[in-house]
Structures are given as C-alpha cells and as structure tokens.
PDB file of C-alpha atoms in Angstrom:
ATOM      1  CA  MET A   1     100.812  45.461  63.330  1.00  0.00           C
ATOM      2  CA  MET A   2      97.946  43.469  61.871  1.00  0.00           C
ATOM      3  CA  HIS A   3      98.638  40.578  64.216  1.00  0.00           C
ATOM      4  CA  LYS A   4      98.497  43.029  67.137  1.00  0.00           C
ATOM      5  CA  CYS A   5      95.091  44.353  65.990  1.00  0.00           C
ATOM      6  CA  LEU A   6      93.764  40.824  65.689  1.00  0.00           C
ATOM      7  CA  GLY A   7      95.004  40.041  69.192  1.00  0.00           C
ATOM      8  CA  ILE A   8      93.293  43.098  70.666  1.00  0.00           C
ATOM      9  CA  ALA A   9      89.994  42.275  68.926  1.00  0.00           C
ATOM     10  CA  ALA A  10      90.117  38.667  70.092  1.00  0.00           C
ATOM     11  CA  ALA A  11      90.889  39.710  73.668  1.00  0.00           C
ATOM     12  CA  GLY A  12      87.911  42.077  73.685  1.00  0.00           C
ATOM     13  CA  LEU A  13      85.544  39.401  72.417  1.00  0.00           C
ATOM     14  CA  LEU A  14      86.778  36.944  75.043  1.00  0.00           C
ATOM     15  CA  ALA A  15      86.274  39.519  77.791  1.00  0.00           C
ATOM     16  CA  LEU A  16      82.677  40.164  76.692  1.00  0.00           C
ATOM     17  CA  GLY A  17      81.962  36.456  76.483  1.00  0.00           C
ATOM     18  CA  SER A  18      83.339  35.748  79.947  1.00  0.00           C
ATOM     19  CA  ALA A  19      80.980  38.316  81.526  1.00  0.00           C
ATOM     20  CA  ASN A  20      77.934  36.142  80.795  1.00  0.00           C
ATOM     21  CA  ALA A  21      79.845  32.950  81.639  1.00  0.00           C
ATOM     22  CA  SER A  22      80.370  33.838  85.314  1.00  0.00           C
ATOM     23  CA  PRO A  23      78.255  31.869  87.828  1.00  0.00           C
ATOM     24  CA  ILE A  24      75.428  33.786  89.499  1.00  0.00           C
ATOM     25  CA  LEU A  25      74.067  33.273  93.015  1.00  0.00           C
ATOM     26  CA  VAL A  26      70.389  32.303  93.174  1.00  0.00           C
ATOM     27  CA  ASP A  27      69.002  32.686  96.702  1.00  0.00           C
ATOM     28  CA  PRO A  28      65.268  32.026  97.318  1.00  0.00           C
ATOM     29  CA  THR A  29      63.832  33.783 100.360  1.00  0.00           C
ATOM     30  CA  THR A  30      60.667  33.757 102.434  1.00  0.00           C
ATOM     31  CA  THR A  31      60.674  37.579 102.399  1.00  0.00           C
ATOM     32  CA  GLY A  32      58.282  38.454  99.599  1.00  0.00           C
ATOM     33  CA  SER A  33      57.360  34.823  98.900  1.00  0.00           C
ATOM     34  CA  HIS A  34      53.815  33.699  99.601  1.00  0.00           C
ATOM     35  CA  VAL A  35      51.305  31.008  98.749  1.00  0.00           C
ATOM     36  CA  ASP A  36      47.525  30.965  99.040  1.00  0.00           C
ATOM     37  CA  ALA A  37      44.976  28.226  98.284  1.00  0.00           C
ATOM     38  CA  ASN A  38      41.191  28.265  98.105  1.00  0.00           C
ATOM     39  CA  ILE A  39      38.459  25.732  97.462  1.00  0.00           C
ATOM     40  CA  THR A  40      36.614  26.977  94.374  1.00  0.00           C
ATOM     41  CA  SER A  41      34.001  24.210  94.172  1.00  0.00           C
ATOM     42  CA  SER A  42      33.038  21.523  96.667  1.00  0.00           C
ATOM     43  CA  ARG A  43      30.876  18.434  96.866  1.00  0.00           C
ATOM     44  CA  CYS A  44      32.435  17.412 100.117  1.00  0.00           C
ATOM     45  CA  ILE A  45      31.604  17.307 103.821  1.00  0.00           C
ATOM     46  CA  GLY A  46      34.225  19.074 105.894  1.00  0.00           C
ATOM     47  CA  CYS A  47      36.785  19.485 103.082  1.00  0.00           C
ATOM     48  CA  PHE A  48      39.652  21.949 103.577  1.00  0.00           C
ATOM     49  CA  VAL A  49      42.979  22.965 101.997  1.00  0.00           C
ATOM     50  CA  ASP A  50      45.915  24.635 103.741  1.00  0.00           C
ATOM     51  CA  VAL A  51      49.296  25.799 102.401  1.00  0.00           C
ATOM     52  CA  THR A  52      52.479  27.081 104.110  1.00  0.00           C
ATOM     53  CA  LEU A  53      55.933  27.992 102.851  1.00  0.00           C
ATOM     54  CA  SER A  54      58.532  25.293 103.426  1.00  0.00           C
ATOM     55  CA  ASP A  55      60.638  25.625 106.575  1.00  0.00           C
ATOM     56  CA  ASP A  56      63.756  24.981 104.454  1.00  0.00           C
ATOM     57  CA  LEU A  57      63.087  27.733 101.903  1.00  0.00           C
ATOM     58  CA  GLU A  58      65.220  30.346 103.654  1.00  0.00           C
ATOM     59  CA  GLY A  59      68.292  28.119 103.747  1.00  0.00           C
ATOM     60  CA  VAL A  60      68.593  27.048 100.090  1.00  0.00           C
ATOM     61  CA  MET A  61      70.819  28.739  97.504  1.00  0.00           C
ATOM     62  CA  ALA A  62      72.989  27.747  94.558  1.00  0.00           C
ATOM     63  CA  TRP A  63      75.587  29.140  92.146  1.00  0.00           C
ATOM     64  CA  LEU A  64      74.381  28.520  88.591  1.00  0.00           C
ATOM     65  CA  ASP A  65      76.303  28.466  85.331  1.00  0.00           C
ATOM     66  CA  THR A  66      74.468  28.692  82.005  1.00  0.00           C
ATOM     67  CA  GLY A  67      72.507  25.479  81.444  1.00  0.00           C
ATOM     68  CA  GLU A  68      72.406  24.496  85.128  1.00  0.00           C
ATOM     69  CA  SER A  69      69.379  24.246  87.434  1.00  0.00           C
ATOM     70  CA  PHE A  70      68.481  23.317  90.994  1.00  0.00           C
ATOM     71  CA  THR A  71      65.331  22.098  92.736  1.00  0.00           C
ATOM     72  CA  PHE A  72      64.202  22.793  96.296  1.00  0.00           C
ATOM     73  CA  ASP A  73      61.121  22.533  98.555  1.00  0.00           C
ATOM     74  CA  PHE A  74      58.825  25.527  98.022  1.00  0.00           C
ATOM     75  CA  PHE A  75      55.663  24.986 100.069  1.00  0.00           C
ATOM     76  CA  ASP A  76      53.613  22.314 101.849  1.00  0.00           C
ATOM     77  CA  ILE A  77      49.977  21.613 101.042  1.00  0.00           C
ATOM     78  CA  VAL A  78      47.482  19.811 103.292  1.00  0.00           C
ATOM     79  CA  VAL A  79      44.024  18.649 102.214  1.00  0.00           C
ATOM     80  CA  GLY A  80      41.311  16.609 103.866  1.00  0.00           C
ATOM     81  CA  GLY A  81      37.620  16.021 104.411  1.00  0.00           C
ATOM     82  CA  LEU A  82      35.062  13.594 105.796  1.00  0.00           C
ATOM     83  CA  ILE A  83      33.921  12.445 102.366  1.00  0.00           C
ATOM     84  CA  GLY A  84      33.652  14.034  98.932  1.00  0.00           C
ATOM     85  CA  VAL A  85      35.571  15.944  96.274  1.00  0.00           C
ATOM     86  CA  ALA A  86      36.646  19.567  95.880  1.00  0.00           C
ATOM     87  CA  GLU A  87      38.365  21.783  93.339  1.00  0.00           C
ATOM     88  CA  VAL A  88      41.136  24.163  94.389  1.00  0.00           C
ATOM     89  CA  ALA A  89      43.092  27.161  93.072  1.00  0.00           C
ATOM     90  CA  VAL A  90      46.590  28.032  94.297  1.00  0.00           C
ATOM     91  CA  ASP A  91      48.432  31.345  93.865  1.00  0.00           C
ATOM     92  CA  ALA A  92      52.155  31.300  94.578  1.00  0.00           C
ATOM     93  CA  THR A  93      54.986  33.835  94.381  1.00  0.00           C
ATOM     94  CA  LEU A  94      58.626  32.877  94.791  1.00  0.00           C
ATOM     95  CA  ALA A  95      60.932  35.761  95.750  1.00  0.00           C
ATOM     96  CA  LEU A  96      64.711  35.796  95.361  1.00  0.00           C
ATOM     97  CA  ALA A  97      67.111  37.714  97.579  1.00  0.00           C
ATOM     98  CA  SER A  98      69.737  37.279  94.864  1.00  0.00           C
ATOM     99  CA  PRO A  99      69.145  38.367  92.190  1.00  0.00           C
ATOM    100  CA  ASN A 100      66.457  40.738  93.456  1.00  0.00           C
ATOM    101  CA  ALA A 101      63.472  39.353  91.546  1.00  0.00           C
ATOM    102  CA  SER A 102      60.329  37.253  91.899  1.00  0.00           C
ATOM    103  CA  ALA A 103      58.140  34.899  89.856  1.00  0.00           C
ATOM    104  CA  ALA A 104      54.428  34.122  90.264  1.00  0.00           C
ATOM    105  CA  GLY A 105      52.352  31.178  89.055  1.00  0.00           C
ATOM    106  CA  ASN A 106      48.799  29.871  89.324  1.00  0.00           C
ATOM    107  CA  GLY A 107      47.853  26.270  90.051  1.00  0.00           C
ATOM    108  CA  PHE A 108      44.530  24.522  89.485  1.00  0.00           C
ATOM    109  CA  GLY A 109      43.458  21.081  90.642  1.00  0.00           C
ATOM    110  CA  GLY A 110      41.274  19.099  92.953  1.00  0.00           C
ATOM    111  CA  PHE A 111      41.182  16.336  95.527  1.00  0.00           C
ATOM    112  CA  ALA A 112      38.994  13.614  96.952  1.00  0.00           C
ATOM    113  CA  SER A 113      38.992  12.681 100.614  1.00  0.00           C
ATOM    114  CA  PHE A 114      37.573   9.891 102.781  1.00  0.00           C
ATOM    115  CA  LEU A 115      37.552  10.063 106.585  1.00  0.00           C
ATOM    116  CA  PHE A 116      40.311  12.734 106.482  1.00  0.00           C
ATOM    117  CA  VAL A 117      42.900   9.967 105.950  1.00  0.00           C
ATOM    118  CA  ILE A 118      42.607   8.531 102.431  1.00  0.00           C
ATOM    119  CA  ASN A 119      43.159  11.250  99.859  1.00  0.00           C
ATOM    120  CA  ALA A 120      43.846  11.656  96.155  1.00  0.00           C
ATOM    121  CA  GLY A 121      44.557  14.869  94.315  1.00  0.00           C
ATOM    122  CA  HIS A 122      46.230  16.681  91.454  1.00  0.00           C
ATOM    123  CA  LEU A 123      47.636  20.153  90.838  1.00  0.00           C
ATOM    124  CA  THR A 124      48.694  21.652  87.487  1.00  0.00           C
ATOM    125  CA  TRP A 125      50.454  25.004  87.087  1.00  0.00           C
ATOM    126  CA  ILE A 126      50.343  27.898  84.696  1.00  0.00           C
ATOM    127  CA  GLN A 127      54.072  28.415  85.088  1.00  0.00           C
ATOM    128  CA  PRO A 128      55.699  31.788  85.847  1.00  0.00           C
ATOM    129  CA  ASP A 129      57.306  33.896  83.140  1.00  0.00           C
ATOM    130  CA  SER A 130      61.083  33.702  82.955  1.00  0.00           C
ATOM    131  CA  ILE A 131      63.092  36.350  84.797  1.00  0.00           C
ATOM    132  CA  ASP A 132      65.185  38.495  82.428  1.00  0.00           C
ATOM    133  CA  LEU A 133      68.296  39.734  84.247  1.00  0.00           C
ATOM    134  CA  GLY A 134      69.073  42.210  81.468  1.00  0.00           C
ATOM    135  CA  ASP A 135      72.577  40.888  80.737  1.00  0.00           C
ATOM    136  CA  GLY A 136      71.713  38.123  78.294  1.00  0.00           C
ATOM    137  CA  THR A 137      70.608  35.762  81.079  1.00  0.00           C
ATOM    138  CA  LEU A 138      67.165  34.260  81.727  1.00  0.00           C
ATOM    139  CA  LEU A 139      66.143  32.480  84.910  1.00  0.00           C
ATOM    140  CA  GLY A 140      63.406  29.945  84.248  1.00  0.00           C
ATOM    141  CA  VAL A 141      61.163  29.180  87.235  1.00  0.00           C
ATOM    142  CA  SER A 142      58.794  26.208  87.366  1.00  0.00           C
ATOM    143  CA  PHE A 143      56.596  24.786  90.116  1.00  0.00           C
ATOM    144  CA  GLU A 144      56.004  21.054  90.491  1.00  0.00           C
ATOM    145  CA  ASN A 145      52.832  19.511  89.094  1.00  0.00           C
ATOM    146  CA  LEU A 146      51.283  16.966  91.445  1.00  0.00           C
ATOM    147  CA  PHE A 147      49.338  13.747  91.208  1.00  0.00           C
ATOM    148  CA  GLU A 148      49.026  12.046  94.602  1.00  0.00           C
ATOM    149  CA  PHE A 149      47.056   9.135  96.026  1.00  0.00           C
ATOM    150  CA  GLY A 150      47.316   7.272  99.295  1.00  0.00           C
ATOM    151  CA  ILE A 151      47.035   7.405 103.059  1.00  0.00           C
ATOM    152  CA  GLY A 152      47.940  10.802 104.465  1.00  0.00           C
ATOM    153  CA  ASN A 153      46.909  14.303 103.566  1.00  0.00           C
ATOM    154  CA  SER A 154      50.078  16.387 103.124  1.00  0.00           C
ATOM    155  CA  THR A 155      52.735  16.768 100.427  1.00  0.00           C
ATOM    156  CA  THR A 156      55.451  19.204  99.396  1.00  0.00           C
ATOM    157  CA  VAL A 157      55.521  21.207  96.173  1.00  0.00           C
ATOM    158  CA  SER A 158      59.020  21.853  94.836  1.00  0.00           C
ATOM    159  CA  ALA A 159      60.327  24.671  92.641  1.00  0.00           C
ATOM    160  CA  THR A 160      63.062  24.496  90.014  1.00  0.00           C
ATOM    161  CA  ILE A 161      65.209  27.416  88.846  1.00  0.00           C
ATOM    162  CA  SER A 162      67.290  27.102  85.678  1.00  0.00           C
ATOM    163  CA  ARG A 163      69.733  29.517  84.068  1.00  0.00           C
ATOM    164  CA  ASN A 164      69.533  30.011  80.309  1.00  0.00           C
ATOM    165  CA  ALA A 165      71.208  32.310  77.800  1.00  0.00           C
ATOM    166  CA  ILE A 166      69.278  34.612  75.456  1.00  0.00           C
ATOM    167  CA  ALA A 167      70.114  34.256  71.764  1.00  0.00           C
ATOM    168  CA  SER A 168      70.116  37.936  70.832  1.00  0.00           C
ATOM    169  CA  VAL A 169      71.578  40.410  68.359  1.00  0.00           C
ATOM    170  CA  PRO A 170      75.119  41.448  69.419  1.00  0.00           C
ATOM    171  CA  GLU A 171      75.365  44.691  71.370  1.00  0.00           C
ATOM    172  CA  PRO A 172      77.007  47.676  69.593  1.00  0.00           C
ATOM    173  CA  GLY A 173      80.317  47.112  71.377  1.00  0.00           C
ATOM    174  CA  THR A 174      80.422  43.466  70.350  1.00  0.00           C
ATOM    175  CA  ALA A 175      79.466  44.284  66.762  1.00  0.00           C
ATOM    176  CA  ALA A 176      82.204  46.936  66.561  1.00  0.00           C
ATOM    177  CA  LEU A 177      84.842  44.453  67.721  1.00  0.00           C
ATOM    178  CA  LEU A 178      83.677  41.915  65.162  1.00  0.00           C
ATOM    179  CA  ILE A 179      83.946  44.503  62.374  1.00  0.00           C
ATOM    180  CA  VAL A 180      87.443  45.513  63.500  1.00  0.00           C
ATOM    181  CA  GLY A 181      88.522  41.881  63.499  1.00  0.00           C
ATOM    182  CA  LEU A 182      87.137  41.239  60.011  1.00  0.00           C
ATOM    183  CA  LEU A 183      88.772  44.383  58.593  1.00  0.00           C
ATOM    184  CA  ALA A 184      92.082  43.439  60.157  1.00  0.00           C
ATOM    185  CA  LEU A 185      91.892  39.997  58.556  1.00  0.00           C
ATOM    186  CA  TRP A 186      91.090  41.547  55.161  1.00  0.00           C
ATOM    187  CA  PHE A 187      94.006  43.992  55.300  1.00  0.00           C
ATOM    188  CA  ALA A 188      96.370  41.279  56.489  1.00  0.00           C
ATOM    189  CA  SER A 189      95.418  39.037  53.580  1.00  0.00           C
ATOM    190  CA  ARG A 190      95.997  41.877  51.070  1.00  0.00           C
ATOM    191  CA  ARG A 191      99.467  42.620  52.463  1.00  0.00           C
ATOM    192  CA  ARG A 192     100.584  38.990  52.426  1.00  0.00           C
ATOM    193  CA  PRO A 193     103.282  38.571  49.723  1.00  0.00           C
ATOM    194  CA  LEU A 194     102.514  36.216  46.889  1.00  0.00           C
ATOM    195  CA  VAL A 195     104.620  33.060  46.812  1.00  0.00           C
ATOM    196  CA  SER A 196     105.800  32.365  43.293  1.00  0.00           C
ATOM    197  CA  GLY A 197     106.386  28.823  42.160  1.00  0.00           C
ATOM    198  CA  PRO A 198     109.520  27.488  40.511  1.00  0.00           C
ATOM    199  CA  ARG A 199     110.126  28.623  36.951  1.00  0.00           C
ATOM    200  CA  PHE A 200     110.771  26.115  34.213  1.00  0.00           C
ATOM    201  CA  SER A 201     112.236  26.939  30.817  1.00  0.00           C
ATOM    202  CA  ALA A 202     111.718  24.860  27.762  1.00  0.00           C
ATOM    203  CA  SER A 203     114.843  23.401  26.307  1.00  0.00           C
ATOM    204  CA  THR A 204     115.362  22.467  22.712  1.00  0.00           C
ATOM    205  CA  ALA A 205     116.943  19.266  21.752  1.00  0.00           C
TER     206      ALA A 205
END
C-alpha cells in the first residue's frame, strides 16, 4: 500500500514538472510592433534618421524549451547627413502573436556623417522587462546594441528572445504532493521489520 502511495505521489510530481517543460511557440508579428526614431540634438547639416520594421519580421517563429533562445531581424535604421554629428533616441515595441504579449525598450545613441556616405554611429538600449507568462516561465527580450563605422548608411537591429524558468515557491498542489510523499516514506520506514543479526552463545571450556 505504501509503495502504491509513493508511486501516485511521484506520478503527480512528474506530471506537474512536465507542464513547464513543454516547448512554447514564440511568434513575433508586425501587428502591434512599431519603432520610432528622432534626432534629439544636432550639429549637422542635413542630418536625418529613419527606421522601419524588418520585412522578415512577420515570417519568423520558433519553438523554445527552457534555456533556449533565438535571434531575428527586428528593424532597419538609416542615417545620413552632409557633414556633422547628431544624437538620436529610438522607441521600439516588439509584439508577439504567440504568446499574446509585447515588450518595449528605449535606445539612445548618436552618429556622425560625411557627404551622406561615410557614417559612424552607436546605439545602446534600456532593455525591455521580461514577459511573465504566469506559469513559471519568463521570456527575456533584448534588442541589439550597435557600434558601426564605414561606407554606407543603413544597418539592421536584431532582437533576441530567450525562455527562462522562474525559481519560485511551490504551488499549493505541488506542496501537498511533496508532503504526501514524505509522510508515505516515514510510515513505510516505521513498518519495515527489523532484521536481527545472528545470535552467538558463549561456550565454556
């Protein structure tokens, strides 16, 4: 009977554990996603910045297990100017069709341009908060920091989504199963018969 109780408790714990172990579909979408960039300070003639969501954003998706991540193109950024330097601010929101959630971040940086062709720039993000799915799973979202220099005035900013587990206090159902298992072990140990060793009697010569 005790072995049966232990088996039931173990099966319940395995079932609860497997719920969080199942892969989840992560599907970025252009619906609800947006990006906006503005020049906040300029010492430049004819400087501009332009951003657009990546054409490939709608087609990327991945199944993620705990500890896995994937990276994809998020948006394209174009800068330029006749001559000078400018500072920029970027606001970006990445929306997911699955799970139904979104994450927003803010980027700050600047660029220098010469004859609209030779450009250098950098972009650093205040990264989005993680997405809590409410089942012990966190989706971490990060946008790519940039440091670019060379001929040309466009580049692509990528996004990375990672799946992580929350280290939390067991839910009431899990705690109850653990208690049942421990009690069953205790009762089983008390009912186990004692094994007596061989008896020896002293003999007299």
